[in-house]
């Protein structure tokens, strides 16, 4: 009940060059598309968005108009950073309703985010960018 296990080494044995099979395997790992998550703090006029990578690192933040063209730009902007796995939207029943419908229509998983505790927000400072990142 033994299985054969192929092991790829970073340094080829005996100084030989890597085979084309080894190069293809390495390239496919390097070409793997990054998965990102978005967060949006919604408002009547503008939505503030953040993009976060798989490790939780904030890649960028930006503001977009709260209209259909702004929703399209927001999603296109997020997609420049990788495959958008899901987007947390604050206020999906009010200011974020249109954005949530648009994202769902584009096959993006939408997660409703509750507004943070107001007392906690006052203690650490309130900003739309911070809310989008959270």
CSV table of C-alpha atoms in Angstrom, one decimal:
chain,number,residue,atom,x,y,z
A,1,UNK,CA,0.0,0.0,0.0
A,2,UNK,CA,2.7,2.4,-1.0
A,3,UNK,CA,2.1,5.4,-3.2
A,4,UNK,CA,4.7,7.0,-5.5
A,5,UNK,CA,5.4,10.6,-4.5
A,6,UNK,CA,7.0,13.1,-7.0
A,7,UNK,CA,9.1,15.7,-5.3
A,8,UNK,CA,10.2,18.9,-7.1
A,9,UNK,CA,13.4,20.4,-5.8
A,10,UNK,CA,14.3,24.1,-6.1
A,11,UNK,CA,17.8,23.0,-7.2
A,12,UNK,CA,17.8,20.3,-9.8
A,13,UNK,CA,19.9,17.3,-8.7
A,14,UNK,CA,23.3,17.0,-10.4
A,15,UNK,CA,23.1,20.4,-11.9
A,16,UNK,CA,20.6,19.4,-14.5
A,17,UNK,CA,18.2,22.0,-15.9
A,18,UNK,CA,14.5,21.8,-14.9
A,19,UNK,CA,12.3,20.0,-17.4
A,20,UNK,CA,9.5,21.7,-19.3
A,21,UNK,CA,7.0,19.9,-17.0
A,22,UNK,CA,8.6,21.4,-13.9
A,23,UNK,CA,8.6,24.9,-15.5
A,24,UNK,CA,4.9,24.6,-16.4
A,25,UNK,CA,4.0,23.6,-12.8
A,26,UNK,CA,6.0,26.5,-11.4
A,27,UNK,CA,4.5,29.0,-13.8
A,28,UNK,CA,0.9,27.9,-13.1
A,29,UNK,CA,1.5,28.5,-9.4
A,30,UNK,CA,3.0,31.9,-10.0
A,31,UNK,CA,0.2,32.8,-12.4
A,32,UNK,CA,-2.5,32.0,-9.8
A,33,UNK,CA,-5.0,34.8,-9.6
A,34,UNK,CA,-5.1,36.7,-6.3
A,35,UNK,CA,-8.4,36.6,-4.5
A,36,UNK,CA,-9.6,39.8,-2.9
A,37,UNK,CA,-12.4,41.0,-0.7
A,38,UNK,CA,-14.1,44.3,-0.9
A,39,UNK,CA,-15.7,46.5,1.8
A,40,UNK,CA,-17.9,49.5,1.2
A,41,UNK,CA,-19.1,52.2,3.6
A,42,UNK,CA,-22.2,53.6,1.9
A,43,UNK,CA,-23.6,57.1,1.8
A,44,UNK,CA,-26.3,59.0,-0.1
A,45,UNK,CA,-23.8,60.7,-2.5
A,46,UNK,CA,-20.7,58.6,-2.5
A,47,UNK,CA,-19.6,55.1,-1.4
A,48,UNK,CA,-16.1,54.6,0.0
A,49,UNK,CA,-14.6,51.2,-0.9
A,50,UNK,CA,-11.6,49.2,0.2
A,51,UNK,CA,-9.9,46.1,-1.3
A,52,UNK,CA,-8.2,43.6,0.9
A,53,UNK,CA,-6.0,40.7,-0.1
A,54,UNK,CA,-6.1,37.1,1.2
A,55,UNK,CA,-3.8,37.9,4.1
A,56,UNK,CA,-5.9,40.9,5.2
A,57,UNK,CA,-3.6,43.5,3.8
A,58,UNK,CA,-5.4,46.6,2.6
A,59,UNK,CA,-4.5,47.1,-1.1
A,60,UNK,CA,-6.3,50.4,-1.8
A,61,UNK,CA,-9.2,52.6,-1.0
A,62,UNK,CA,-11.3,54.9,-3.2
A,63,UNK,CA,-14.6,56.8,-3.4
A,64,UNK,CA,-17.3,56.3,-6.1
A,65,UNK,CA,-20.5,58.1,-6.9
A,66,UNK,CA,-23.6,56.3,-5.5
A,67,UNK,CA,-25.2,55.8,-9.0
A,68,UNK,CA,-25.2,52.9,-11.5
A,69,UNK,CA,-22.1,54.2,-13.3
A,70,UNK,CA,-20.3,54.5,-10.0
A,71,UNK,CA,-21.3,50.9,-9.1
A,72,UNK,CA,-19.8,49.7,-12.4
A,73,UNK,CA,-16.6,51.7,-11.8
A,74,UNK,CA,-16.3,50.4,-8.2
A,75,UNK,CA,-16.5,46.7,-9.2
A,76,UNK,CA,-14.1,47.2,-12.2
A,77,UNK,CA,-11.7,49.0,-9.9
A,78,UNK,CA,-11.9,46.1,-7.3
A,79,UNK,CA,-11.3,43.6,-10.1
A,80,UNK,CA,-8.0,45.3,-11.1
A,81,UNK,CA,-6.6,43.8,-7.8
A,82,UNK,CA,-7.7,40.2,-8.4
A,83,UNK,CA,-10.7,37.9,-8.4
A,84,UNK,CA,-13.4,39.5,-6.2
A,85,UNK,CA,-14.6,36.8,-3.9
A,86,UNK,CA,-17.1,38.8,-1.9
A,87,UNK,CA,-17.9,42.4,-0.9
A,88,UNK,CA,-19.1,43.5,2.5
A,89,UNK,CA,-21.6,46.4,2.2
A,90,UNK,CA,-22.8,48.5,5.1
A,91,UNK,CA,-26.4,49.5,4.8
A,92,UNK,CA,-27.8,47.0,2.2
A,93,UNK,CA,-31.3,48.1,3.2
A,94,UNK,CA,-30.8,51.8,2.6
A,95,UNK,CA,-27.9,53.6,0.9
A,96,UNK,CA,-26.2,50.4,-0.2
A,97,UNK,CA,-29.3,48.7,-1.6
A,98,UNK,CA,-28.6,49.6,-5.2
A,99,UNK,CA,-25.0,48.6,-4.9
A,100,UNK,CA,-25.9,45.3,-3.3
A,101,UNK,CA,-28.3,44.5,-6.1
A,102,UNK,CA,-25.8,45.4,-8.8
A,103,UNK,CA,-23.0,43.3,-7.2
A,104,UNK,CA,-25.4,40.3,-6.8
A,105,UNK,CA,-26.4,40.7,-10.5
A,106,UNK,CA,-22.7,40.5,-11.4
A,107,UNK,CA,-22.4,37.1,-9.5
A,108,UNK,CA,-20.5,38.7,-6.6
A,109,UNK,CA,-21.3,37.4,-3.1
A,110,UNK,CA,-22.6,40.3,-1.0
A,111,UNK,CA,-22.3,40.2,2.8
A,112,UNK,CA,-24.4,42.7,4.8
A,113,UNK,CA,-22.2,44.5,7.3
A,114,UNK,CA,-23.8,46.0,10.4
A,115,UNK,CA,-22.9,49.5,11.4
A,116,UNK,CA,-20.1,49.5,14.1
A,117,UNK,CA,-21.0,50.4,17.6
A,118,UNK,CA,-21.3,54.2,17.8
A,119,UNK,CA,-19.5,54.4,21.2
A,120,UNK,CA,-16.6,52.3,19.9
A,121,UNK,CA,-16.4,54.4,16.7
A,122,UNK,CA,-16.1,57.6,18.8
A,123,UNK,CA,-13.3,56.2,20.9
A,124,UNK,CA,-11.1,55.2,18.0
A,125,UNK,CA,-12.2,57.9,15.6
A,126,UNK,CA,-14.6,57.7,12.7
A,127,UNK,CA,-13.7,57.8,9.0
A,128,UNK,CA,-15.3,56.4,5.9
A,129,UNK,CA,-12.1,54.8,4.9
A,130,UNK,CA,-11.7,53.0,8.2
A,131,UNK,CA,-15.3,51.8,8.0
A,132,UNK,CA,-14.8,50.5,4.4
A,133,UNK,CA,-11.6,48.7,5.5
A,134,UNK,CA,-13.4,47.1,8.5
